[in-house]
Coordinates of C-alpha atoms in Angstrom, one line a residue:
Chain A
M1 CA 154.9 118.8 -90.2
S2 CA 157.8 118.6 -92.6
E3 CA 158.5 115.9 -95.1
I4 CA 161.7 114.2 -93.7
L5 CA 164.3 114.2 -96.4
E6 CA 167.5 112.1 -96.8
I7 CA 170.6 113.8 -98.3
T8 CA 169.9 112.6 -101.9
A9 CA 166.3 113.9 -101.8
A10 CA 167.3 117.3 -100.4
L11 CA 170.1 117.5 -102.9
S12 CA 167.8 116.8 -105.9
R13 CA 165.5 119.6 -104.7
L14 CA 168.4 122.0 -104.4
L15 CA 169.7 121.1 -107.8
K16 CA 166.3 121.9 -109.3
A17 CA 166.0 125.2 -107.5
D18 CA 167.1 128.7 -108.6
R19 CA 167.1 132.2 -107.1
V20 CA 167.9 130.5 -103.8
L21 CA 167.4 132.5 -100.6
L22 CA 169.5 131.1 -97.8
V23 CA 168.2 132.2 -94.4
C24 CA 170.3 132.3 -91.2
H25 CA 169.0 132.5 -87.6
K26 CA 169.0 135.9 -85.8
N27 CA 172.0 136.7 -83.6
P28 CA 174.0 134.7 -86.2
D29 CA 176.8 132.4 -85.1
G30 CA 179.6 130.7 -87.0
D31 CA 177.5 127.7 -87.9
T32 CA 174.5 129.4 -89.4
I33 CA 176.7 131.8 -91.3
G34 CA 179.3 129.3 -92.3
S35 CA 176.7 126.8 -93.5
A36 CA 174.8 129.4 -95.5
A37 CA 178.0 130.8 -97.0
A38 CA 179.2 127.3 -98.1
L39 CA 175.9 126.7 -99.7
Y40 CA 175.9 130.1 -101.3
H41 CA 179.4 129.5 -102.9
A42 CA 178.4 126.0 -104.0
L43 CA 175.2 127.1 -105.6
R44 CA 177.0 130.0 -107.4
G45 CA 179.5 127.5 -108.6
L46 CA 176.6 125.6 -110.2
G47 CA 175.6 128.8 -112.0
K48 CA 172.6 129.6 -109.8
T49 CA 171.6 132.9 -108.3
A50 CA 171.7 132.9 -104.5
A51 CA 172.0 135.2 -101.5
V52 CA 172.0 135.1 -97.8
L53 CA 169.4 136.7 -95.5
C54 CA 169.8 137.4 -91.8
A55 CA 167.7 139.5 -89.4
D56 CA 170.9 140.8 -87.7
P57 CA 174.2 142.0 -89.1
I58 CA 176.9 139.4 -89.9
P59 CA 179.7 140.1 -87.4
A60 CA 182.8 141.6 -89.1
R61 CA 185.1 138.8 -88.0
Y62 CA 183.3 136.5 -90.6
A63 CA 184.0 138.9 -93.5
Y64 CA 186.4 136.3 -95.0
M65 CA 183.4 134.2 -96.1
E66 CA 182.7 136.6 -98.8
L67 CA 179.0 136.0 -98.7
R68 CA 176.5 138.1 -100.6
L69 CA 173.6 139.5 -98.5
Y70 CA 170.1 139.5 -99.9
T71 CA 168.8 143.0 -100.5
G72 CA 165.9 142.3 -102.7
Q73 CA 168.0 141.8 -105.8
F74 CA 165.9 138.9 -107.0
A75 CA 162.5 137.3 -106.4
P76 CA 163.2 134.2 -104.3
G77 CA 162.4 131.0 -106.1
Y78 CA 163.4 128.6 -103.3
T79 CA 164.0 129.4 -99.6
V80 CA 166.3 127.4 -97.4
A81 CA 166.6 127.8 -93.7
V82 CA 170.1 126.9 -92.4
D83 CA 170.7 125.9 -88.7
V84 CA 167.4 127.6 -87.7
A85 CA 165.9 125.4 -84.9
G86 CA 162.4 127.1 -84.9
I87 CA 160.5 129.9 -86.7
Q88 CA 160.9 132.3 -83.7
L89 CA 164.6 132.3 -84.4
F90 CA 164.3 134.0 -87.8
G91 CA 163.7 137.4 -86.4
D92 CA 160.9 139.9 -87.2
A93 CA 163.0 141.9 -89.7
V94 CA 162.9 139.0 -92.2
A95 CA 159.3 137.8 -91.5
E96 CA 158.1 138.6 -95.1
Y97 CA 160.5 136.0 -96.5
T98 CA 160.2 133.2 -93.9
R99 CA 156.5 132.5 -93.9
E100 CA 157.1 129.5 -96.3
I101 CA 160.4 127.7 -96.1
D102 CA 161.0 125.1 -98.8
L103 CA 163.9 123.3 -97.1
C104 CA 165.4 123.4 -93.7
I105 CA 168.9 122.0 -93.0
D106 CA 169.5 121.6 -89.3
H107 CA 171.2 119.6 -86.5
H108 CA 168.9 120.6 -83.6
P109 CA 166.9 117.5 -82.6
S110 CA 164.2 119.8 -81.3
N111 CA 163.4 121.2 -84.7
P112 CA 159.6 121.1 -84.9
G113 CA 159.5 120.7 -88.7
Y114 CA 158.2 124.1 -89.8
A115 CA 159.6 123.8 -93.4
R116 CA 158.2 121.8 -96.4
G117 CA 161.2 119.5 -96.4
L118 CA 163.5 118.9 -93.5
L119 CA 167.1 117.5 -93.7
L120 CA 167.9 116.9 -90.0
D121 CA 170.8 115.1 -88.4
G122 CA 170.6 115.4 -84.7
E123 CA 173.9 113.6 -84.3
A124 CA 175.8 116.2 -86.3
A125 CA 177.9 118.5 -84.2
A126 CA 177.1 121.4 -86.5
T127 CA 174.8 122.1 -89.5
A128 CA 178.0 122.6 -91.4
E129 CA 178.7 118.8 -91.1
I130 CA 175.4 118.1 -92.9
V131 CA 176.2 120.7 -95.6
Y132 CA 179.6 119.0 -96.0
E133 CA 177.8 115.7 -96.6
L134 CA 175.4 117.4 -99.0
L135 CA 178.1 119.0 -101.1
T136 CA 180.1 115.8 -101.1
A137 CA 177.0 113.8 -102.3
A138 CA 176.6 116.5 -105.0
G139 CA 180.2 116.0 -106.2
T140 CA 180.7 119.7 -105.7
E141 CA 184.3 120.7 -105.4
I142 CA 185.2 121.8 -101.9
T143 CA 187.2 124.9 -102.7
P144 CA 189.5 126.5 -100.1
L145 CA 186.8 129.2 -99.5
I146 CA 184.0 126.6 -99.0
A147 CA 186.3 124.7 -96.7
D148 CA 186.9 127.8 -94.7
C149 CA 183.1 128.4 -94.4
L150 CA 182.4 124.8 -93.3
Y151 CA 185.4 124.7 -90.9
T152 CA 184.1 127.9 -89.3
G153 CA 180.7 126.2 -88.7
I154 CA 182.1 123.0 -87.3
S155 CA 184.8 124.6 -85.1
T156 CA 182.6 127.3 -83.6
D157 CA 179.8 124.9 -82.7
T158 CA 182.2 122.5 -81.0
G159 CA 184.3 125.1 -79.2
C160 CA 187.2 124.0 -81.4
F161 CA 186.6 120.3 -81.0
K162 CA 186.3 120.6 -77.2
F163 CA 182.5 120.3 -76.5
S164 CA 180.8 117.0 -75.9
N165 CA 179.0 117.1 -79.3
T166 CA 182.4 116.5 -81.1
T167 CA 182.4 113.0 -82.7
A168 CA 184.9 111.0 -84.8
R169 CA 183.0 112.2 -87.8
T170 CA 183.6 115.8 -86.8
H171 CA 187.3 115.2 -86.8
E172 CA 187.1 113.2 -90.1
I173 CA 185.4 116.1 -91.8
A174 CA 187.9 118.6 -90.3
A175 CA 190.7 116.6 -91.8
K176 CA 189.0 116.6 -95.2
L177 CA 188.5 120.4 -95.0
I178 CA 192.2 120.9 -94.1
R179 CA 193.2 118.8 -97.1
A180 CA 190.8 120.8 -99.2
G181 CA 192.7 124.0 -98.3
A182 CA 191.0 125.4 -95.2
H183 CA 193.1 128.1 -93.7
T184 CA 192.8 126.7 -90.2
V185 CA 195.8 128.5 -88.7
L186 CA 194.3 131.9 -89.5
L187 CA 190.7 130.8 -88.7
N188 CA 191.6 129.4 -85.3
E189 CA 193.5 132.6 -84.5
V190 CA 190.4 134.8 -85.5
L191 CA 187.8 132.5 -83.9
F192 CA 189.4 131.3 -80.7
E193 CA 192.7 133.0 -79.7
S194 CA 191.5 136.5 -79.9
K195 CA 189.6 138.1 -77.0
S196 CA 188.1 141.6 -77.1
R197 CA 189.3 144.3 -74.6
G198 CA 185.7 144.4 -73.3
R199 CA 185.8 140.7 -72.6
L200 CA 189.0 141.0 -70.7
A201 CA 187.6 143.9 -68.7
I202 CA 184.6 141.8 -67.8
E203 CA 186.9 138.9 -66.8
R204 CA 188.9 141.2 -64.6
I205 CA 185.7 142.3 -62.7
A206 CA 184.5 138.7 -62.5
L207 CA 187.8 137.5 -61.0
E208 CA 187.9 140.4 -58.5
S209 CA 184.5 139.5 -57.3
L210 CA 185.1 135.7 -57.2
E211 CA 184.0 134.0 -54.0
Y212 CA 184.3 130.4 -53.0
H213 CA 181.6 128.7 -50.8
F214 CA 181.1 125.2 -49.3
E215 CA 184.8 124.3 -49.3
G216 CA 185.3 125.4 -52.9
R217 CA 182.3 123.3 -54.2
C218 CA 180.5 126.5 -55.2
A219 CA 182.1 129.6 -56.9
M220 CA 180.2 132.9 -57.4
I221 CA 180.9 136.0 -59.4
F222 CA 179.1 139.4 -59.4
L223 CA 178.8 142.1 -62.0
T224 CA 177.1 145.4 -61.1
K225 CA 175.5 147.4 -63.8
E226 CA 178.1 150.2 -63.4
Q227 CA 180.9 147.7 -63.9
V228 CA 179.4 146.3 -67.0
A229 CA 178.8 149.8 -68.4
Q230 CA 182.4 150.8 -67.6
A231 CA 183.9 147.7 -69.2
G232 CA 182.5 148.6 -72.6
A233 CA 181.7 145.0 -73.1
E234 CA 179.2 143.6 -75.6
T235 CA 176.4 141.1 -74.8
V236 CA 178.4 138.3 -76.2
D237 CA 181.4 139.2 -73.9
I238 CA 179.2 139.0 -70.9
E239 CA 177.3 135.8 -71.8
G240 CA 180.6 133.9 -72.2
I241 CA 181.6 134.7 -68.7
T242 CA 178.9 132.5 -67.1
S243 CA 181.1 129.4 -67.7
L244 CA 184.0 130.9 -65.8
P245 CA 183.0 130.0 -62.2
R246 CA 181.9 126.4 -63.1
N247 CA 185.2 125.7 -64.9
I248 CA 187.3 126.1 -61.7
E249 CA 188.9 122.9 -60.4
G250 CA 186.7 121.3 -57.7
V251 CA 183.7 123.6 -58.3
E252 CA 180.4 121.8 -58.7
V253 CA 178.1 124.8 -58.8
G254 CA 179.2 128.0 -60.7
I255 CA 177.0 131.1 -60.3
T256 CA 177.1 134.4 -62.1
V257 CA 175.0 137.2 -60.6
R258 CA 174.6 140.1 -63.0
Q259 CA 172.7 143.3 -62.1
Q260 CA 170.3 144.4 -64.8
P261 CA 169.9 148.0 -65.9
A262 CA 166.6 148.2 -63.9
G263 CA 168.4 146.9 -60.7
S264 CA 167.2 143.3 -60.5
Y265 CA 169.7 140.4 -60.5
K266 CA 170.0 138.0 -63.4
V267 CA 171.4 134.7 -62.1
S268 CA 173.1 132.0 -64.2
V269 CA 173.7 128.7 -62.6
R270 CA 176.1 126.1 -64.2
T271 CA 176.7 122.7 -62.6
T272 CA 178.6 119.4 -63.0
P273 CA 176.4 116.5 -64.1
R274 CA 175.7 115.4 -60.5
V275 CA 174.2 118.6 -59.3
D276 CA 170.8 119.8 -60.6
A277 CA 171.0 123.5 -61.7
A278 CA 167.3 123.5 -62.7
A279 CA 166.3 122.5 -59.2
I280 CA 168.3 125.3 -57.6
C281 CA 166.6 127.9 -59.9
A282 CA 163.2 126.3 -59.7
H283 CA 163.0 127.2 -56.0
L284 CA 163.8 130.8 -56.9
G285 CA 161.2 131.2 -59.6
G286 CA 163.4 130.2 -62.5
G287 CA 164.3 127.1 -64.4
G288 CA 166.3 125.5 -67.2
H289 CA 168.3 122.4 -67.9
R290 CA 170.0 120.1 -65.4
Q291 CA 173.5 121.7 -65.9
A292 CA 172.5 125.2 -67.0
A293 CA 169.7 127.2 -65.5
G294 CA 168.8 130.7 -64.5
C295 CA 166.5 132.9 -62.5
E296 CA 165.9 136.6 -61.7
L297 CA 166.1 138.0 -58.2
L298 CA 164.8 141.3 -56.7
G299 CA 165.9 143.1 -53.6
S300 CA 169.4 143.6 -52.2
L301 CA 172.5 141.8 -53.4
D302 CA 173.0 140.3 -49.9
N303 CA 169.5 138.9 -49.9
A304 CA 169.9 137.4 -53.4
K305 CA 173.2 135.8 -52.3
T306 CA 171.7 134.3 -49.2
A307 CA 168.8 132.9 -51.1
L308 CA 171.1 131.4 -53.7
L309 CA 173.5 129.9 -51.2
T310 CA 170.6 128.3 -49.3
E311 CA 169.4 126.5 -52.5
V312 CA 173.0 125.6 -53.5
E313 CA 173.5 124.0 -50.1
K314 CA 170.3 121.9 -50.4
A315 CA 171.4 120.8 -53.9
L316 CA 174.9 119.8 -52.8
C317 CA 173.4 117.8 -49.9
R318 CA 170.9 116.0 -52.3
E319 CA 173.9 114.8 -54.4
Chain B
M1 CA 224.8 111.4 -83.6
S2 CA 221.8 109.0 -83.6
E3 CA 221.0 106.5 -86.2
I4 CA 217.9 107.8 -87.9
L5 CA 215.2 105.2 -87.8
E6 CA 212.0 104.7 -89.7
I7 CA 208.8 103.4 -88.0
T8 CA 209.5 99.7 -89.0
A9 CA 213.1 99.8 -87.8
A10 CA 212.2 101.4 -84.5
L11 CA 209.4 98.9 -84.1
S12 CA 211.6 95.9 -84.7
R13 CA 214.0 97.1 -81.9
L14 CA 211.1 97.7 -79.5
L15 CA 209.7 94.2 -80.2
K16 CA 213.1 92.6 -79.4
A17 CA 213.5 94.6 -76.2
D18 CA 212.4 93.7 -72.7
R19 CA 212.5 95.4 -69.2
V20 CA 211.8 98.6 -71.0
L21 CA 212.3 101.9 -69.2
L22 CA 210.3 104.7 -70.7
V23 CA 211.7 108.1 -69.8
C24 CA 209.6 111.4 -69.9
H25 CA 211.0 114.9 -69.8
K26 CA 211.0 116.9 -66.6
N27 CA 208.1 119.1 -65.8
P28 CA 206.0 116.5 -67.7
D29 CA 203.2 117.5 -69.9
G30 CA 200.3 115.6 -71.5
D31 CA 202.3 114.5 -74.5
T32 CA 205.4 113.1 -72.8
I33 CA 203.2 111.3 -70.2
G34 CA 200.5 110.2 -72.7
S35 CA 203.1 108.9 -75.2
A36 CA 205.0 107.0 -72.5
A37 CA 201.7 105.6 -70.9
A38 CA 200.5 104.4 -74.3
L39 CA 203.8 102.6 -75.0
Y40 CA 203.7 101.2 -71.4
H41 CA 200.3 99.7 -71.9
A42 CA 201.1 98.4 -75.4
L43 CA 204.4 96.8 -74.2
R44 CA 202.6 95.2 -71.2
G45 CA 200.0 93.8 -73.7
L46 CA 202.9 92.1 -75.5
G47 CA 203.9 90.4 -72.3
K48 CA 206.9 92.7 -71.6
T49 CA 208.1 94.3 -68.4
A50 CA 208.0 98.1 -68.6
A51 CA 207.8 101.2 -66.4
V52 CA 207.8 104.9 -66.7
L53 CA 210.5 107.2 -65.2
C54 CA 210.2 111.0 -64.8
A55 CA 212.3 113.4 -62.8
D56 CA 209.2 115.2 -61.6
P57 CA 205.9 113.9 -60.2
I58 CA 203.2 113.1 -62.7
P59 CA 200.3 115.7 -62.1
A60 CA 197.3 114.1 -60.4
R61 CA 195.0 115.1 -63.3
Y62 CA 196.7 112.3 -65.4
A63 CA 196.0 109.5 -62.9
Y64 CA 193.5 108.0 -65.4
M65 CA 196.4 106.8 -67.5
E66 CA 197.2 104.1 -64.9
L67 CA 200.9 104.1 -65.6
R68 CA 203.4 102.3 -63.4
L69 CA 206.3 104.4 -62.3
Y70 CA 209.8 103.0 -62.2
T71 CA 211.1 102.6 -58.7
G72 CA 214.0 100.2 -59.4
Q73 CA 211.8 97.1 -59.6
F74 CA 213.9 95.8 -62.6
A75 CA 217.3 96.3 -64.2
P76 CA 216.5 98.3 -67.4
G77 CA 217.2 96.3 -70.5
Y78 CA 216.2 99.0 -73.0
T79 CA 215.7 102.7 -72.4
V80 CA 213.3 104.8 -74.5
A81 CA 213.1 108.6 -74.3
V82 CA 209.7 109.9 -75.2
D83 CA 209.2 113.5 -76.3
V84 CA 212.5 114.6 -74.8
A85 CA 214.0 117.2 -77.1
G86 CA 217.5 117.3 -75.4
I87 CA 219.4 115.6 -72.6
Q88 CA 219.1 118.7 -70.4
L89 CA 215.4 118.0 -70.2
F90 CA 215.7 114.6 -68.4
G91 CA 216.4 116.3 -65.1
D92 CA 219.2 115.5 -62.6
A93 CA 217.0 113.2 -60.5
V94 CA 217.1 110.5 -63.2
A95 CA 220.6 111.0 -64.5
E96 CA 221.8 107.6 -63.6
Y97 CA 219.3 106.1 -66.1
T98 CA 219.7 108.5 -68.9
R99 CA 223.4 108.3 -69.7
E100 CA 222.7 105.9 -72.5
I101 CA 219.4 106.0 -74.3
D102 CA 218.6 103.2 -76.8
L103 CA 215.8 104.9 -78.6
C104 CA 214.3 108.4 -78.7
I105 CA 210.8 109.0 -80.1
D106 CA 210.3 112.7 -80.6
H107 CA 208.6 115.4 -82.7
H108 CA 210.9 118.3 -82.0
P109 CA 212.9 119.2 -85.1
S110 CA 215.7 120.6 -82.9
N111 CA 216.4 117.1 -81.3
P112 CA 220.2 116.9 -81.5
G113 CA 220.3 113.1 -81.7
Y114 CA 221.6 112.1 -78.3
A115 CA 220.1 108.5 -78.4
R116 CA 221.5 105.5 -80.2
G117 CA 218.4 105.4 -82.5
L118 CA 216.1 108.3 -83.2
L119 CA 212.5 108.1 -84.5
L120 CA 211.7 111.7 -85.3
D121 CA 208.9 113.3 -87.2
G122 CA 209.1 117.0 -87.0
E123 CA 205.8 117.4 -88.8
A124 CA 203.9 115.5 -86.1
A125 CA 201.9 117.8 -83.8
A126 CA 202.7 115.6 -80.9
T127 CA 205.0 112.6 -80.1
A128 CA 201.7 110.8 -79.4
E129 CA 201.0 110.9 -83.2
I130 CA 204.2 109.0 -83.8
V131 CA 203.4 106.5 -81.1
Y132 CA 200.0 106.0 -82.7
E133 CA 201.7 105.2 -86.1
L134 CA 204.1 102.9 -84.3
L135 CA 201.4 100.9 -82.5
T136 CA 199.3 100.8 -85.7
A137 CA 202.4 99.4 -87.6
A138 CA 202.8 96.8 -84.9
G139 CA 199.2 95.7 -85.2
T140 CA 198.7 96.4 -81.5
E141 CA 195.1 96.8 -80.4
I142 CA 194.4 100.4 -79.5
T143 CA 192.4 99.8 -76.3
P144 CA 190.2 102.5 -74.9
L145 CA 192.9 103.2 -72.3
I146 CA 195.7 103.5 -74.9
A147 CA 193.3 105.7 -76.9
D148 CA 192.9 107.9 -73.9
C149 CA 196.7 108.2 -73.4
L150 CA 197.3 109.1 -77.0
Y151 CA 194.4 111.5 -77.2
T152 CA 195.8 113.3 -74.1
G153 CA 199.2 113.7 -75.9
I154 CA 197.7 115.0 -79.1
S155 CA 195.0 117.3 -77.6
T156 CA 197.3 118.9 -75.0
D157 CA 200.1 119.6 -77.5
T158 CA 197.7 121.2 -79.9
G159 CA 195.6 123.2 -77.4
C160 CA 192.7 120.9 -78.3
F161 CA 193.3 121.2 -82.1
K162 CA 193.7 125.0 -82.0
F163 CA 197.4 125.6 -82.4
S164 CA 199.1 126.0 -85.7
N165 CA 200.8 122.6 -85.5
T166 CA 197.4 120.8 -85.9
T167 CA 197.3 119.0 -89.3
A168 CA 194.8 117.0 -91.2
R169 CA 196.6 113.9 -89.9
T170 CA 196.1 115.1 -86.4
H171 CA 192.3 115.2 -86.9
E172 CA 192.4 111.8 -88.6
I173 CA 194.2 110.2 -85.7
A174 CA 191.8 111.9 -83.2
A175 CA 188.9 110.3 -85.2
K176 CA 190.6 106.9 -85.0
L177 CA 191.1 107.3 -81.3
I178 CA 187.5 108.2 -80.7
R179 CA 186.4 105.2 -82.7
A180 CA 188.8 103.1 -80.5
G181 CA 186.9 104.3 -77.4
A182 CA 188.7 107.3 -76.2
H183 CA 186.7 109.1 -73.5
T184 CA 187.0 112.5 -75.1
V185 CA 184.1 114.1 -73.3
L186 CA 185.6 113.4 -69.9
L187 CA 189.2 114.1 -71.1
N188 CA 188.3 117.5 -72.6
E189 CA 186.6 118.4 -69.4
V190 CA 189.6 117.5 -67.3
L191 CA 192.3 118.9 -69.7
F192 CA 190.7 122.0 -71.1
E193 CA 187.6 123.2 -69.1
S194 CA 189.0 123.1 -65.7
K195 CA 191.3 125.8 -64.4
S196 CA 193.1 125.7 -61.0
R197 CA 192.4 128.3 -58.3
G198 CA 196.0 129.2 -58.6
R199 CA 195.7 129.9 -62.3
L200 CA 192.7 132.1 -61.8
A201 CA 194.5 134.0 -59.1
I202 CA 197.4 134.6 -61.5
E203 CA 194.9 135.7 -64.2
R204 CA 193.4 138.2 -61.9
I205 CA 196.8 139.7 -61.1
A206 CA 197.7 139.8 -64.8
L207 CA 194.4 141.5 -65.7
E208 CA 194.8 144.1 -62.9
S209 CA 198.3 145.0 -64.2
L210 CA 197.3 145.0 -67.9
E211 CA 198.6 148.0 -69.8
Y212 CA 198.1 148.9 -73.4
H213 CA 200.8 150.8 -75.4
F214 CA 201.1 152.2 -79.0
E215 CA 197.4 152.5 -79.5
G216 CA 196.6 149.0 -78.4
R217 CA 199.2 147.3 -80.6
C218 CA 201.2 146.3 -77.5
A219 CA 199.8 144.8 -74.3
M220 CA 201.9 144.2 -71.2
I221 CA 201.3 142.4 -67.9
F222 CA 203.4 142.3 -64.7
L223 CA 203.7 139.8 -61.9
T224 CA 205.8 140.6 -58.8
K225 CA 207.4 137.8 -56.8
E226 CA 205.1 138.6 -53.9
Q227 CA 202.0 138.3 -56.0
V228 CA 203.1 134.9 -57.5
A229 CA 203.8 133.6 -54.0
Q230 CA 200.4 134.8 -52.7
A231 CA 198.5 133.3 -55.6
G232 CA 199.7 129.8 -54.7
A233 CA 200.1 129.1 -58.4
E234 CA 202.3 126.3 -59.8
T235 CA 204.8 126.9 -62.6
V236 CA 202.4 125.5 -65.2
D237 CA 199.8 128.1 -64.1
I238 CA 202.3 130.9 -64.6
E239 CA 203.7 129.7 -67.9
G240 CA 200.3 129.6 -69.5
I241 CA 199.7 133.2 -68.7
T242 CA 202.2 134.4 -71.3
S243 CA 199.8 133.9 -74.2
L244 CA 197.2 136.2 -72.5
P245 CA 198.4 139.7 -73.6
R246 CA 199.1 138.6 -77.2
N247 CA 195.6 137.1 -77.5
I248 CA 193.8 140.4 -77.1
E249 CA 192.1 141.8 -80.2
G250 CA 194.4 144.2 -82.1
V251 CA 197.5 143.3 -80.1
E252 CA 200.6 142.6 -82.1
V253 CA 203.1 142.3 -79.3
G254 CA 202.2 140.7 -75.9
I255 CA 204.6 141.0 -73.1
T256 CA 204.7 139.3 -69.7
V257 CA 207.2 140.6 -67.1
R258 CA 207.7 138.3 -64.2
Q259 CA 209.8 139.2 -61.2
Q260 CA 212.1 136.3 -60.3
P261 CA 212.8 135.2 -56.6
A262 CA 216.2 136.9 -56.8
G263 CA 214.7 140.1 -58.1
S264 CA 215.5 140.1 -61.8
Y265 CA 212.7 140.4 -64.4
K266 CA 212.0 137.4 -66.7
V267 CA 210.4 138.7 -69.9
S268 CA 208.3 136.7 -72.4
V269 CA 207.5 138.3 -75.7
R270 CA 204.8 136.8 -78.0
T271 CA 204.0 138.4 -81.4
T272 CA 201.8 138.1 -84.5
P273 CA 203.7 136.7 -87.5
R274 CA 204.5 140.2 -88.8
V275 CA 206.5 141.3 -85.8
D276 CA 209.8 139.7 -84.8
A277 CA 209.8 138.8 -81.1
A278 CA 213.4 137.4 -81.4
A279 CA 214.7 140.8 -82.6
I280 CA 213.0 142.6 -79.7
C281 CA 214.7 140.3 -77.2
A282 CA 218.1 140.1 -79.0
H283 CA 218.6 143.8 -78.3
L284 CA 218.1 143.1 -74.7
G285 CA 220.4 140.1 -74.4
G286 CA 217.8 137.4 -75.0
G287 CA 216.6 135.5 -78.0
G288 CA 214.2 132.9 -79.2
H289 CA 211.8 132.3 -82.1
R290 CA 210.1 134.9 -84.4
Q291 CA 206.8 134.7 -82.5
A292 CA 208.0 133.7 -79.1
A293 CA 211.1 135.0 -77.4
G294 CA 212.4 136.0 -74.0
C295 CA 215.1 137.8 -72.1
E296 CA 216.0 138.6 -68.5
L297 CA 216.4 142.2 -67.3
L298 CA 218.0 143.6 -64.1
G299 CA 217.4 146.9 -62.3
S300 CA 214.1 148.6 -61.6
L301 CA 210.8 147.7 -63.1
D302 CA 210.5 151.1 -64.6
N303 CA 213.8 150.8 -66.4
A304 CA 212.9 147.3 -67.6
K305 CA 209.6 148.6 -69.0
T306 CA 211.3 151.6 -70.7
A307 CA 213.9 149.3 -72.4
L308 CA 211.2 147.0 -73.5
L309 CA 208.9 149.7 -75.0
T310 CA 211.8 151.2 -76.9
E311 CA 212.5 147.9 -78.6
V312 CA 208.8 147.2 -79.2
E313 CA 208.4 150.6 -80.9
K314 CA 211.4 149.8 -83.2
A315 CA 209.9 146.4 -84.1
L316 CA 206.5 147.9 -84.8
C317 CA 208.1 150.5 -87.1
R318 CA 210.1 147.9 -89.0
E319 CA 206.9 146.0 -89.8

């Protein structure tokens, strides 16, 4: 188990460190990249050597963070995991560097404590909030570039201040970052306004297949493997679609049925707080959380649909 | 022309007033309703008689604001226009009450000054920001209900802190409202996650008609009058769609062509900062702002399209 650190203790260790390796989680998102990039620029500002390591490529949209990737240019003297909730999230490609982590900075309450020292704030909407507190405690200047990195982490993890993890503190930090020169107009444009052509193609297919059941309390969309292939959509485009049916007015159960390359059906169930998504999926061999669960079904699409609707009806009656 | 008022002068007039009629603009949005509702509850808390007047019905989604509509229950002693940028926006149905407006509270820089006194802050992202400053200056308690009303105004006018009008002050006020008890988790769900079935039907039609031109630098969607009628969509559903083509990755000019009941084509042009939407529309008899403009075209859809694409090409070359 990790030693639990407060901000000041974590800061004093970081200030003593050099040749710092900042490690992101695989399939990197705005928070792990933004937090690592902010730390990278702050450490560099203190005259330290630092670089960022990630098992997967950093998406091109985050190029403005100007981070320097680790390519073996120094022997790491101190390794920091940023926003990595568990060791399985590092990815095999970076295994040789993640056996011993000196410090983990994270906001996932489930973090098991795999690092020597753990700076955890489960109330923080994003790890970038914790990094902001850390840099402020250090008296580090929040440059416009650092502000951009931190704003990216906070805004992406909160769906631009829309998700339920957004707190008053989140908005207060956003205000400080804007005053520090964050280019929020450009960032919001890049991060939230822009949709890929693949994503729109998937949305079109989803809307064309949209069905309502039980007087509009359940909405269902279907994606065949051929449609997904034709749309030229990336995994991230397809994963985002699962919130679509649930976000329709009056819908309590939103279901996305996606045919897999081998022919089986991957089912995502999203519900309002009163309906138990995990229960619906548990009866079909799957599971998950109360409002977000999944299962995999074999056989024909009609059979899959009938099985799903039977469980949905039971769940709606239990309500 | 109006007398230009500072917060304290506007406040002193409001505190002297009674039987206050708060007037929203027609086709009311979250800001005009939220600002009026916050003032209504604050004035009631001060023991005053007040009510809210609007030419159009208040959408059901805003029922949580618990505002009291004006139905002639008192003779107005003081009339306040809230978020109404010009007299033409009151609507004919309320004309007998809007001939003389005592005070106008607004954030539209274009406000011509039709009221006796004008409290205007063109830098405010929403009129609700100005009402927050007003209530704070008055020392009025921001109750959770008032916080909900103001949060609604601010979040809807900024697209949940995403649009370019969002400032550090916007986030600071949001933080204060959350600390005052605003139910932001529920509000964000109602205001931003939920889409009407009519809106989705319109999105489907839009995506089915989506065309790319000039190597993806221009995207165009078409809505016929029959499609709009079949979709069962409300005006608000259709107006929101105009941002869709512009928000596609790589698109610099997004165009929405909507057939009107009489057969003409209403065109909305949205552009990135580098392309002049107003110039495109000016050549077609329309006008507007640099990034958002419009025009109306007669004749066949093919002719309208050709005329539009000719102007788009010129604008893209001028860039």
